[in-house]
JSON list of C-alpha atoms and ligand atoms in Angstrom, two decimals:
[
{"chain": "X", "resi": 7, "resn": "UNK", "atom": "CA", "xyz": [0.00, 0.00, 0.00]},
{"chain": "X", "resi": 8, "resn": "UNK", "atom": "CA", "xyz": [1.39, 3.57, -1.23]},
{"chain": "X", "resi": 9, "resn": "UNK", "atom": "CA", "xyz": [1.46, 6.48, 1.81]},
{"chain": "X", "resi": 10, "resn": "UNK", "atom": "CA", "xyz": [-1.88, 8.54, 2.25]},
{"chain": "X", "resi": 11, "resn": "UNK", "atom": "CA", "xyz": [-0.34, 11.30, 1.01]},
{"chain": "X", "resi": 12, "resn": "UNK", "atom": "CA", "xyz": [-0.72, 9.50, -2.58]},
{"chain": "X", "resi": 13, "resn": "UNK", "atom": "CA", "xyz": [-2.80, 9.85, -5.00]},
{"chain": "X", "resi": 14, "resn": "UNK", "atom": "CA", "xyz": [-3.44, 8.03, -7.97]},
{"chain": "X", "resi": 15, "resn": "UNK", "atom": "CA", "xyz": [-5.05, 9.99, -10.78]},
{"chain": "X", "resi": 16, "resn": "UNK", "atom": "CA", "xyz": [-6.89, 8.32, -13.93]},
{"chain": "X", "resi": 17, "resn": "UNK", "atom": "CA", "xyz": [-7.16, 10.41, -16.53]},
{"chain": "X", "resi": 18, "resn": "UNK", "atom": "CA", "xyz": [-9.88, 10.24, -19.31]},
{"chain": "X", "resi": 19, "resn": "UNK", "atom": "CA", "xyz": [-9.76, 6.15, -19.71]},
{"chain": "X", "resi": 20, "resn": "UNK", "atom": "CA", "xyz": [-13.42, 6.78, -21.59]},
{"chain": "X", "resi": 21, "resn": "UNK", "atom": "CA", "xyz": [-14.79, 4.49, -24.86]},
{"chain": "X", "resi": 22, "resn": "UNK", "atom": "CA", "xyz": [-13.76, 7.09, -27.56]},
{"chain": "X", "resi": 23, "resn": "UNK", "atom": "CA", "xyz": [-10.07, 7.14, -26.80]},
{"chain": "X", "resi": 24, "resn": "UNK", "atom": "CA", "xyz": [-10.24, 3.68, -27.03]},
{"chain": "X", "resi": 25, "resn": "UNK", "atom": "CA", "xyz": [-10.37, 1.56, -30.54]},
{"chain": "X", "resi": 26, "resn": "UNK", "atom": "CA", "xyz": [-13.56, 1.95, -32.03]},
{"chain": "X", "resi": 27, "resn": "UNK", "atom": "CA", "xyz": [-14.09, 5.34, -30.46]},
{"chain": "X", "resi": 28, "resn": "UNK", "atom": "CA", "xyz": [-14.45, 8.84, -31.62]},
{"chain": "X", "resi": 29, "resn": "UNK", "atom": "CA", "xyz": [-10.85, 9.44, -31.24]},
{"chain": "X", "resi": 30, "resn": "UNK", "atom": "CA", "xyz": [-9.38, 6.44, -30.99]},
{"chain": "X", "resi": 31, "resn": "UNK", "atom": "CA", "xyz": [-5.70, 5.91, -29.00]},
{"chain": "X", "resi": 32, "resn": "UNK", "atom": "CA", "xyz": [-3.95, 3.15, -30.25]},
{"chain": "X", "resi": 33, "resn": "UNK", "atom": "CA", "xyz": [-3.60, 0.22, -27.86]},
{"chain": "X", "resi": 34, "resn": "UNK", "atom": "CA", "xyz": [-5.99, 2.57, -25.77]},
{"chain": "X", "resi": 35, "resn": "UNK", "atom": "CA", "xyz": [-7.65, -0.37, -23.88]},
{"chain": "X", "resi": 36, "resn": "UNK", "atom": "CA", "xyz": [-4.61, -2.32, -23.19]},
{"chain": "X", "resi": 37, "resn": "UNK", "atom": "CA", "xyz": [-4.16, -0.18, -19.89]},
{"chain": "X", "resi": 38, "resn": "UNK", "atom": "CA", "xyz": [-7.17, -0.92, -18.10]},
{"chain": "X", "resi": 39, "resn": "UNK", "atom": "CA", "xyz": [-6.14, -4.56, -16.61]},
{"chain": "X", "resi": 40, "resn": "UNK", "atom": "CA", "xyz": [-2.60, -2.33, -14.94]},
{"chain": "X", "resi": 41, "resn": "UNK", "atom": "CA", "xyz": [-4.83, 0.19, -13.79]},
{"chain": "X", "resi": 42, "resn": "UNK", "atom": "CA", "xyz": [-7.65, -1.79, -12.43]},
{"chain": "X", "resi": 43, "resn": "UNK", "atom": "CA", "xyz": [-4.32, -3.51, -10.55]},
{"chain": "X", "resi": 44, "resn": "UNK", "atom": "CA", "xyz": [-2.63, 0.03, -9.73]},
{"chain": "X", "resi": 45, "resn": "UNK", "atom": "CA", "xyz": [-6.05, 1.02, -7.45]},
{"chain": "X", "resi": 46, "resn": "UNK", "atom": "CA", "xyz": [-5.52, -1.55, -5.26]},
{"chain": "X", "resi": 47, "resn": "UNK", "atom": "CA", "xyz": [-1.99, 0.46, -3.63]},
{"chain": "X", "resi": 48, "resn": "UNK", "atom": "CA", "xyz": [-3.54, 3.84, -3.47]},
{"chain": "X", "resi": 49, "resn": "UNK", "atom": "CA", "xyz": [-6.12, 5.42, -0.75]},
{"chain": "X", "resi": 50, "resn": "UNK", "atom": "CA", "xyz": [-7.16, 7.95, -2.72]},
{"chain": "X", "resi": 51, "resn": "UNK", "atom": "CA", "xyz": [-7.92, 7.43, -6.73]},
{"chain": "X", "resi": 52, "resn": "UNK", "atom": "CA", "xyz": [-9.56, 10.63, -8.75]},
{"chain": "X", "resi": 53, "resn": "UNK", "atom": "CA", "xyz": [-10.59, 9.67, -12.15]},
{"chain": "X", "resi": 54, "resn": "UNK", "atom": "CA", "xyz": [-10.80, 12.12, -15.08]},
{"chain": "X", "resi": 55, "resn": "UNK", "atom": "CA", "xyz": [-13.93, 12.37, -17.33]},
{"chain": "X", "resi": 56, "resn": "UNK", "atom": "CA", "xyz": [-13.82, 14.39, -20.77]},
{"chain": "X", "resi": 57, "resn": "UNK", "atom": "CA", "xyz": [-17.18, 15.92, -20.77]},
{"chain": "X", "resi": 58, "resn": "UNK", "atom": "CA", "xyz": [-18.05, 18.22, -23.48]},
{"chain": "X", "resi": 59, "resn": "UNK", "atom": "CA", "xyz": [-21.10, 19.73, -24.29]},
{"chain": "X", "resi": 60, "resn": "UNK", "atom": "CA", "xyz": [-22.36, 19.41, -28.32]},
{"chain": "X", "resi": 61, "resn": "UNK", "atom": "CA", "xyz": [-20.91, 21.83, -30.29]},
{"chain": "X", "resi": 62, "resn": "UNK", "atom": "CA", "xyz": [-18.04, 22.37, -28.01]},
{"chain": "X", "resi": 63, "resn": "UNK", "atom": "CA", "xyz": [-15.65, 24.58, -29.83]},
{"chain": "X", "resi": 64, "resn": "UNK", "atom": "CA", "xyz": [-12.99, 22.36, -29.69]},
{"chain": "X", "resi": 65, "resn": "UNK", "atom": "CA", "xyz": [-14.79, 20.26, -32.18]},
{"chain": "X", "resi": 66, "resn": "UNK", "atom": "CA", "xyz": [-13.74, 20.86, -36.00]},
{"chain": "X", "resi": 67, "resn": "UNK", "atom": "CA", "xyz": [-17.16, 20.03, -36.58]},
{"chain": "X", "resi": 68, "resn": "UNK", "atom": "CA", "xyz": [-17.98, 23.61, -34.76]},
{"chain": "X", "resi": 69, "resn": "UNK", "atom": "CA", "xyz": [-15.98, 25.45, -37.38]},
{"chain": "X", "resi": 70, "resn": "UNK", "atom": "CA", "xyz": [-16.71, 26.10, -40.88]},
{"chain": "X", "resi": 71, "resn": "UNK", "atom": "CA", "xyz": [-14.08, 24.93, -42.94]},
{"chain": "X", "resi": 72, "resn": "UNK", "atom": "CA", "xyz": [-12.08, 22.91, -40.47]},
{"chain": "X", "resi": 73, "resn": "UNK", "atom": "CA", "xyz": [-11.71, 19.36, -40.74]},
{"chain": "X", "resi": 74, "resn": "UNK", "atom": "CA", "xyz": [-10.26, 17.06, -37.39]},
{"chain": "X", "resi": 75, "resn": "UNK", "atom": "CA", "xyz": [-6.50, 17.71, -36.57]},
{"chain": "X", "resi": 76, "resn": "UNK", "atom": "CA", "xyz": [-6.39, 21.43, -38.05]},
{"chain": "X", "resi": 77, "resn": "UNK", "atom": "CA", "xyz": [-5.35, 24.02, -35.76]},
{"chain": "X", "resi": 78, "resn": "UNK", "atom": "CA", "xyz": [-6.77, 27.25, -34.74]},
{"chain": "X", "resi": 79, "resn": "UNK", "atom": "CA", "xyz": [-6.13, 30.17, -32.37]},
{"chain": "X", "resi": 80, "resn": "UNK", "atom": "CA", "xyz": [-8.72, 30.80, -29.72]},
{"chain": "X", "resi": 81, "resn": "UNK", "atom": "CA", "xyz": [-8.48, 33.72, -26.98]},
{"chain": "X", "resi": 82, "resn": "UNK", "atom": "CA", "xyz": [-6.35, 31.49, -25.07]},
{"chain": "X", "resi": 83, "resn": "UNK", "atom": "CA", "xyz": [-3.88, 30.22, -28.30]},
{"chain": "X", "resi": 84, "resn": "UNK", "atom": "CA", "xyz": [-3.39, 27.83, -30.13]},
{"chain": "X", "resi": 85, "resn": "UNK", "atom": "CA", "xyz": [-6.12, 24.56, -29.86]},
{"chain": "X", "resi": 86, "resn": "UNK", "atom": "CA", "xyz": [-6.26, 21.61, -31.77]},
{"chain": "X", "resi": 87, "resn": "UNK", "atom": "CA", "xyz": [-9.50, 20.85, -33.48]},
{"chain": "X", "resi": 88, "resn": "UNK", "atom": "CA", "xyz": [-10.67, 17.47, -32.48]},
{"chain": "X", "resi": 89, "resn": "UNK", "atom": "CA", "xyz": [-13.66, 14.92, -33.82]},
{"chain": "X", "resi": 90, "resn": "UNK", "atom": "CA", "xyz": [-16.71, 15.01, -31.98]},
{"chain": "X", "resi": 91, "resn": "UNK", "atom": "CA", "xyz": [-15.72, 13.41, -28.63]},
{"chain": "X", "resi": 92, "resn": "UNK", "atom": "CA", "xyz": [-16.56, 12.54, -25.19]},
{"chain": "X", "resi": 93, "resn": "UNK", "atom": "CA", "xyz": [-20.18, 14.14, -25.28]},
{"chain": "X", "resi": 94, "resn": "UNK", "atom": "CA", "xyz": [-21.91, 14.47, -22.03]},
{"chain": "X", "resi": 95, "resn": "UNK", "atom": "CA", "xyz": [-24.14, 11.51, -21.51]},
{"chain": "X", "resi": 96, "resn": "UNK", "atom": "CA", "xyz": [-23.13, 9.42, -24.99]},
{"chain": "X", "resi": 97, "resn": "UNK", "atom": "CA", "xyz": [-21.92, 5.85, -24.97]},
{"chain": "X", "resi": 98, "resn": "UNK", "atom": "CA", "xyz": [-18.38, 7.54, -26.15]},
{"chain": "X", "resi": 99, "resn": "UNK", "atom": "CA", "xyz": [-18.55, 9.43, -23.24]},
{"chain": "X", "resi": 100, "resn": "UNK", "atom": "CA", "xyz": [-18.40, 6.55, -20.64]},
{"chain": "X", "resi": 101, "resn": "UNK", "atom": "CA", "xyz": [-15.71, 4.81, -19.08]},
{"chain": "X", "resi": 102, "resn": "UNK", "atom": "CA", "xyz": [-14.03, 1.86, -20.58]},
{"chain": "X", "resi": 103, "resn": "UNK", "atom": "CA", "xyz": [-16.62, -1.26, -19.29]},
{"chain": "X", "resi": 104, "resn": "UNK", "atom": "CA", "xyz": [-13.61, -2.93, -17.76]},
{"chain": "X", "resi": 105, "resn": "UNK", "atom": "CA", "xyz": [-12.38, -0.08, -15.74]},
{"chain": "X", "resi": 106, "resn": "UNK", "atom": "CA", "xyz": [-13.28, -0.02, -12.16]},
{"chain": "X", "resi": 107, "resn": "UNK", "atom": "CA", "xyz": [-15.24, 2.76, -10.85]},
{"chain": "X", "resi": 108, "resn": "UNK", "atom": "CA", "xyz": [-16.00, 1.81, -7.23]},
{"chain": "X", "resi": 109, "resn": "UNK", "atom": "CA", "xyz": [-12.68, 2.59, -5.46]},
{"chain": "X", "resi": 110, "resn": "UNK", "atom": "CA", "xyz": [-12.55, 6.10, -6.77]},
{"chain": "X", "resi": 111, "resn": "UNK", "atom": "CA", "xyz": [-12.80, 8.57, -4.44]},
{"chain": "X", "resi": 112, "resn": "UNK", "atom": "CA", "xyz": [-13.82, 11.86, -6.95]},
{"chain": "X", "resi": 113, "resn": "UNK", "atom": "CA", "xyz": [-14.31, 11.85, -10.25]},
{"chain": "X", "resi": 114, "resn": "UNK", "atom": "CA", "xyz": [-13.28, 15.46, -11.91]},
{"chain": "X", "resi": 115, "resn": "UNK", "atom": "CA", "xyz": [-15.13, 16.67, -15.13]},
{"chain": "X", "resi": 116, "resn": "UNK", "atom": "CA", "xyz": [-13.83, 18.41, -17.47]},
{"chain": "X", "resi": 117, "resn": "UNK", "atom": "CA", "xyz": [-14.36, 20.11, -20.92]},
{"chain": "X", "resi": 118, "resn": "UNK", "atom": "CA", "xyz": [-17.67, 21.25, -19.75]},
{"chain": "X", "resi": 119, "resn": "UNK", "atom": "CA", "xyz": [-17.27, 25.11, -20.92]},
{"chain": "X", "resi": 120, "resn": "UNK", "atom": "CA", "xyz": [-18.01, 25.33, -24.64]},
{"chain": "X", "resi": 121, "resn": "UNK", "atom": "CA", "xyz": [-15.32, 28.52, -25.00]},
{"chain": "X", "resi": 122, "resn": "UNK", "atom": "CA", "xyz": [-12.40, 26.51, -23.17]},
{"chain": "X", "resi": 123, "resn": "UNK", "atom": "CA", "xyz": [-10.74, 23.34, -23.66]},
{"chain": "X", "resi": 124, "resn": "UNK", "atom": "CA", "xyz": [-9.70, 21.57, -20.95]},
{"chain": "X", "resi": 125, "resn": "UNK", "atom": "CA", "xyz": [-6.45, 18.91, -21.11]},
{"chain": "X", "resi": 126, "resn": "UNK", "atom": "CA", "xyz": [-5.39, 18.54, -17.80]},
{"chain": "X", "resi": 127, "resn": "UNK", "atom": "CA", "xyz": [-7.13, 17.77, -14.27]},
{"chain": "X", "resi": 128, "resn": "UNK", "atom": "CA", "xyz": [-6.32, 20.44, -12.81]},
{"chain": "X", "resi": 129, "resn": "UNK", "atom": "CA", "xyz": [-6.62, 23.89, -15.28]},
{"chain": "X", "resi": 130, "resn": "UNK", "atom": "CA", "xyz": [-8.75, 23.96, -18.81]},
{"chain": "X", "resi": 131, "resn": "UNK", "atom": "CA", "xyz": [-6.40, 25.31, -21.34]},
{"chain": "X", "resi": 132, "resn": "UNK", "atom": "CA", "xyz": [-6.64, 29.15, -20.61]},
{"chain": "X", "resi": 133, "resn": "UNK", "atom": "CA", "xyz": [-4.35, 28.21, -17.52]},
{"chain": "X", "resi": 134, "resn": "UNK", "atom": "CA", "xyz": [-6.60, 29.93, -15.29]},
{"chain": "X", "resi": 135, "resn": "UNK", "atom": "CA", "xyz": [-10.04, 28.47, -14.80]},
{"chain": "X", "resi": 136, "resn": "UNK", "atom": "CA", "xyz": [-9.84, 25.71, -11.55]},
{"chain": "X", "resi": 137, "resn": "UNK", "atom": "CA", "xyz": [-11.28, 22.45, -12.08]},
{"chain": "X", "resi": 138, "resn": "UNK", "atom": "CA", "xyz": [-11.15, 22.26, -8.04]},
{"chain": "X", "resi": 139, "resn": "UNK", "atom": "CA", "xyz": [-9.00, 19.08, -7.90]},
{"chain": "X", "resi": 140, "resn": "UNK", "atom": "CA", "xyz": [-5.97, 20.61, -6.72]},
{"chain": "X", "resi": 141, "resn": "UNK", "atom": "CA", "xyz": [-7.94, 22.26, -3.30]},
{"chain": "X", "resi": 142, "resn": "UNK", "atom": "CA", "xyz": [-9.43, 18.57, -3.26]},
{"chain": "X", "resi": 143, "resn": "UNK", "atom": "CA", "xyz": [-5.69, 17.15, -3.22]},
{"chain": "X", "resi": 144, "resn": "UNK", "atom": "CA", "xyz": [-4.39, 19.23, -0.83]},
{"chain": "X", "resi": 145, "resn": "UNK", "atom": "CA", "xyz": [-7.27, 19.29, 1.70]},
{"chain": "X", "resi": 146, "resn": "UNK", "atom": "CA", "xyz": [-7.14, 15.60, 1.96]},
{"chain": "X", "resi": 147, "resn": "UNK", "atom": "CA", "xyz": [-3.04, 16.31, 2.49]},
{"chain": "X", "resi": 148, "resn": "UNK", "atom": "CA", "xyz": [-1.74, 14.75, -0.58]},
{"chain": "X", "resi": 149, "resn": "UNK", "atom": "CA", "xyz": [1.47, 15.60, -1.48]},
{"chain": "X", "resi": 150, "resn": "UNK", "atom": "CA", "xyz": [2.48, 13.07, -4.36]},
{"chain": "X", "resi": 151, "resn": "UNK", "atom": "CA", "xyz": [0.41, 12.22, -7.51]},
{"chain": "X", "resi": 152, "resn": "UNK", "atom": "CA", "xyz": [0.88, 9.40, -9.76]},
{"chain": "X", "resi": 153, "resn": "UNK", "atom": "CA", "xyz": [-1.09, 9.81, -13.79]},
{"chain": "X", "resi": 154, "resn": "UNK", "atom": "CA", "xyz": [-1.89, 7.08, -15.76]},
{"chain": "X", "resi": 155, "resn": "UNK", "atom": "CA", "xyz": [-4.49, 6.85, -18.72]},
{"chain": "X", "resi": 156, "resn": "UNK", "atom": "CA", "xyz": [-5.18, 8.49, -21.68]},
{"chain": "X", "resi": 157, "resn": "UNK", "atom": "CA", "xyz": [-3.75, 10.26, -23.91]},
{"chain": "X", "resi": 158, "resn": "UNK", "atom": "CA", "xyz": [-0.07, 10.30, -22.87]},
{"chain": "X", "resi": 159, "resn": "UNK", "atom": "CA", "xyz": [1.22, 13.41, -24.90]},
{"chain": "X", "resi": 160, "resn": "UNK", "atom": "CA", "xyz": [-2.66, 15.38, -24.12]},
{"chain": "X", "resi": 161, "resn": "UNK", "atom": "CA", "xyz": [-4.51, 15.75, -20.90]},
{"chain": "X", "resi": 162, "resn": "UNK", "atom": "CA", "xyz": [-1.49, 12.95, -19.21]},
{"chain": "X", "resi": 163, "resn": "UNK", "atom": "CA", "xyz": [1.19, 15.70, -20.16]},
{"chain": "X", "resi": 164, "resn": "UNK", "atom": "CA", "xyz": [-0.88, 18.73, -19.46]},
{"chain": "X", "resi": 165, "resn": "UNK", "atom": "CA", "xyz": [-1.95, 17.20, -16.46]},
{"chain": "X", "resi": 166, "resn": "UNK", "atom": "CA", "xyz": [1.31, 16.14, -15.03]},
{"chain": "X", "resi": 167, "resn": "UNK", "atom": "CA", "xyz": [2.93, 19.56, -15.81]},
{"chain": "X", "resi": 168, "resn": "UNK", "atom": "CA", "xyz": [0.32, 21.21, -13.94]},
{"chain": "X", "resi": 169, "resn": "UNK", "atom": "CA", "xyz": [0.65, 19.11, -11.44]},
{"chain": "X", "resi": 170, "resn": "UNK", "atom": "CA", "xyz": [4.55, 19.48, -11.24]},
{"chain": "X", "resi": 171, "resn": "UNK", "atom": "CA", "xyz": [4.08, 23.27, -11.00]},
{"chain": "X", "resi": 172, "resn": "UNK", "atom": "CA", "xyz": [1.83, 23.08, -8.46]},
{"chain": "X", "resi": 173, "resn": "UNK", "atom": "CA", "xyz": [4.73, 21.86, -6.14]},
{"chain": "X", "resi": 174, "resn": "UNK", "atom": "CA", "xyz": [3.01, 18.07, -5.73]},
{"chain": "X", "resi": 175, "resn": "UNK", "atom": "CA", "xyz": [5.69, 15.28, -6.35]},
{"chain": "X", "resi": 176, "resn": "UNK", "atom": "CA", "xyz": [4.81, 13.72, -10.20]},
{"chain": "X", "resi": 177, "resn": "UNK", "atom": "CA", "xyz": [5.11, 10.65, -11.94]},
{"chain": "X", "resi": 178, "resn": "UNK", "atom": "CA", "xyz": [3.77, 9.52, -14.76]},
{"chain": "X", "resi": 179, "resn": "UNK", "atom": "CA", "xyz": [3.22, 5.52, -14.86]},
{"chain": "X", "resi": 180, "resn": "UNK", "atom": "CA", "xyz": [3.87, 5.19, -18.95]},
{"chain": "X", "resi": 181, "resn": "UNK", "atom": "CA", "xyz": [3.30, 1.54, -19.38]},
{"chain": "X", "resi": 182, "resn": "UNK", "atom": "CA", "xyz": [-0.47, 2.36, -17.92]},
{"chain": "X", "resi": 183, "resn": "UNK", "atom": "CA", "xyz": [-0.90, 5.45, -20.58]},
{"chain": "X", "resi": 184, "resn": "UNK", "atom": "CA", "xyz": [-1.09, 5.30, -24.09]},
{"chain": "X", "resi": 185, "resn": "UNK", "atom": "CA", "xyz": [-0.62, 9.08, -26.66]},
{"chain": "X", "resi": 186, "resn": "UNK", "atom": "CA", "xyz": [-2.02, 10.13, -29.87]},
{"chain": "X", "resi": 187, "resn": "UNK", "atom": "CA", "xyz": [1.52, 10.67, -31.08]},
{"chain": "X", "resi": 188, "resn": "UNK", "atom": "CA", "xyz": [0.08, 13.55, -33.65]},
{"chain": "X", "resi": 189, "resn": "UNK", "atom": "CA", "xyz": [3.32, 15.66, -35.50]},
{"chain": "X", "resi": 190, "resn": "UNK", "atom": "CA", "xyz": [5.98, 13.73, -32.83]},
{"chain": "X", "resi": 191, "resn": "UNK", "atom": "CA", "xyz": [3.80, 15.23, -29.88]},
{"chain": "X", "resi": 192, "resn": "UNK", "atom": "CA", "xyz": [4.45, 11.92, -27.82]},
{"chain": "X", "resi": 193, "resn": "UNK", "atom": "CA", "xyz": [7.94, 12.29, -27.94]},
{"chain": "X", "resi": 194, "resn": "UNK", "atom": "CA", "xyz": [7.71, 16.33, -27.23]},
{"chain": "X", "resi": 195, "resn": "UNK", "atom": "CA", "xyz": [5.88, 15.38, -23.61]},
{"chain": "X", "resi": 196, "resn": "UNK", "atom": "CA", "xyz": [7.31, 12.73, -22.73]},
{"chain": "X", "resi": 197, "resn": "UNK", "atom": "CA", "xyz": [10.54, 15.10, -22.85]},
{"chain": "X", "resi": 198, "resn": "UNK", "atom": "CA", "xyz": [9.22, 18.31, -21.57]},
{"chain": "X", "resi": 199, "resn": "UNK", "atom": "CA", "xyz": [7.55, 16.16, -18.33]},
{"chain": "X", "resi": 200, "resn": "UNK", "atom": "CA", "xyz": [11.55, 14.74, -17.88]},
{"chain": "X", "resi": 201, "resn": "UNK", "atom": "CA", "xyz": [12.99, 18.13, -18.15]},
{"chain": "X", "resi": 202, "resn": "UNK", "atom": "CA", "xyz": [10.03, 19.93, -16.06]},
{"chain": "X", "resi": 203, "resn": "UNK", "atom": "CA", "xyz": [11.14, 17.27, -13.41]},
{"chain": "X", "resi": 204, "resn": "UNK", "atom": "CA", "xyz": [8.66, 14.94, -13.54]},
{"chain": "X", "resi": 205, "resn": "UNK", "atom": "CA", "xyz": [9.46, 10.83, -12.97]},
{"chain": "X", "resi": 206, "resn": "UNK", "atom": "CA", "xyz": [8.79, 8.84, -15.90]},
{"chain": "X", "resi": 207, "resn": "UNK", "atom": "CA", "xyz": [8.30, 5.04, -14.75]},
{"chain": "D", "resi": 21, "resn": "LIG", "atom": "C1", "xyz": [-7.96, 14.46, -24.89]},
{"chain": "D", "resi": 21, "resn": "LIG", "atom": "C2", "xyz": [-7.98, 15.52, -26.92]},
{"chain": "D", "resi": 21, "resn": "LIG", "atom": "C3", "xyz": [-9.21, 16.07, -26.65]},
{"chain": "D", "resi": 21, "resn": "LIG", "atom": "C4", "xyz": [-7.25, 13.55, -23.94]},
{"chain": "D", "resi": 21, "resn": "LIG", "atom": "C5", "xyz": [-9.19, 15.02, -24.60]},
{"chain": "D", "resi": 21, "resn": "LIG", "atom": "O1", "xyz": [-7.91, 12.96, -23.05]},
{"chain": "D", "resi": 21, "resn": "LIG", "atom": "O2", "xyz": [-6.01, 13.42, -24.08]},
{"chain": "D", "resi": 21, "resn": "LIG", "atom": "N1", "xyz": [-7.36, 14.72, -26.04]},
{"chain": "D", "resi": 21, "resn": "LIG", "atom": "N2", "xyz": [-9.80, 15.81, -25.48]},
{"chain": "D", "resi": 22, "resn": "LIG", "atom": "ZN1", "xyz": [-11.80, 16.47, -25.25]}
]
């Protein structure tokens, strides 16, 4: 069993980053067997939920004349335009069946305001707006976070940077995260997390 001042935090292991979903990781669903396995160390687990409303702008569909992958600059910069994904209350939008649910402790929504994006757990993309977990985090004393889920170089990276600057200890468990490896971005986080200080395991 880890120290309770660990947390383990799941992030976004939903259908449509998994094969046969919206936006499909590779190998996406090969994770959810270490995971299932990793909850059993940790006393407190926070999973992740992508939660977009329709026509959430991060959605290419949203934009005339944009087709998935493009970029664009919104008021906040630069944002990836993504296929319709991880709508609030669709099939795509669950959890992986396999995953369990039960021993998490919070589950943290995200992507909910149609203006922002929102990679990581703790900030949506304008760097500013709270999602709440990291008061959660440190009222329950935790000092030391490990990520694992989906995808590695997206909401894992943005996630465990914020994290890192946020002064909690970071590591990333890679064999229980998989990336959408889009223009090398894999390989771009997985470096930036090492240099930003930020255990890769
Ligand atoms: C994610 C792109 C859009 C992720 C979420 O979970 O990594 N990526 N929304
Ligand atoms: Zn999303």
């Amino acid at each position: 069993m880890r120290a309770s001042h660990e947390a383990l935090i799941v992030i976004d292991v939903q259908n449509d980053f998994c094969p046969g979903g919206a936006l499909a990781v590779s190998e996406g669903d090969q994770i959810v067997a270490e995971i299932n396995g990793m909850m059993n160390e940790f006393s407190t687990i926070v999973l992740t939920q992508d939660w977009h409303p329709m026509g959430h702008s991060s959605f290419a569909s949203s934009h005339d004349d944009k087709t998935p992958f493009d970029m664009i600059d919104m008021p906040y910069g630069p944002q990836v335009l993504w296929p319709d994904h991880c709508i609030q209350g669709s099939t795509g939008a669950e959890f992986h069946p396999d995953l369990r649910i039960d021993p998490a402790d919070m589950i943290i929504r995200k992507g909910l305001n149609p203006a922002i994006d929102s990679y990581s757990a703790f900030f949506e993309n304008d760097k500013t707006t709270t999602t709440g977990l990291e008061g959660y985090l440190r009222a329950k004393g935790i000092t030391q976070v490990t990520l694992v889920g989906l995808a590695t170089d997206f909401c894992v990276y943005y996630s465990a940077m914020d994290a890192e600057k946020l002064g909690f200890t970071t590591t990333v468990q890679t064999s229980a995260c998989r990336g959408i490896d889009m223009d090398g971005s894999l390989a771009k986080a997985l470096a930036d997390m090492q240099a930003r200080g930020v255990n890769l395991t």
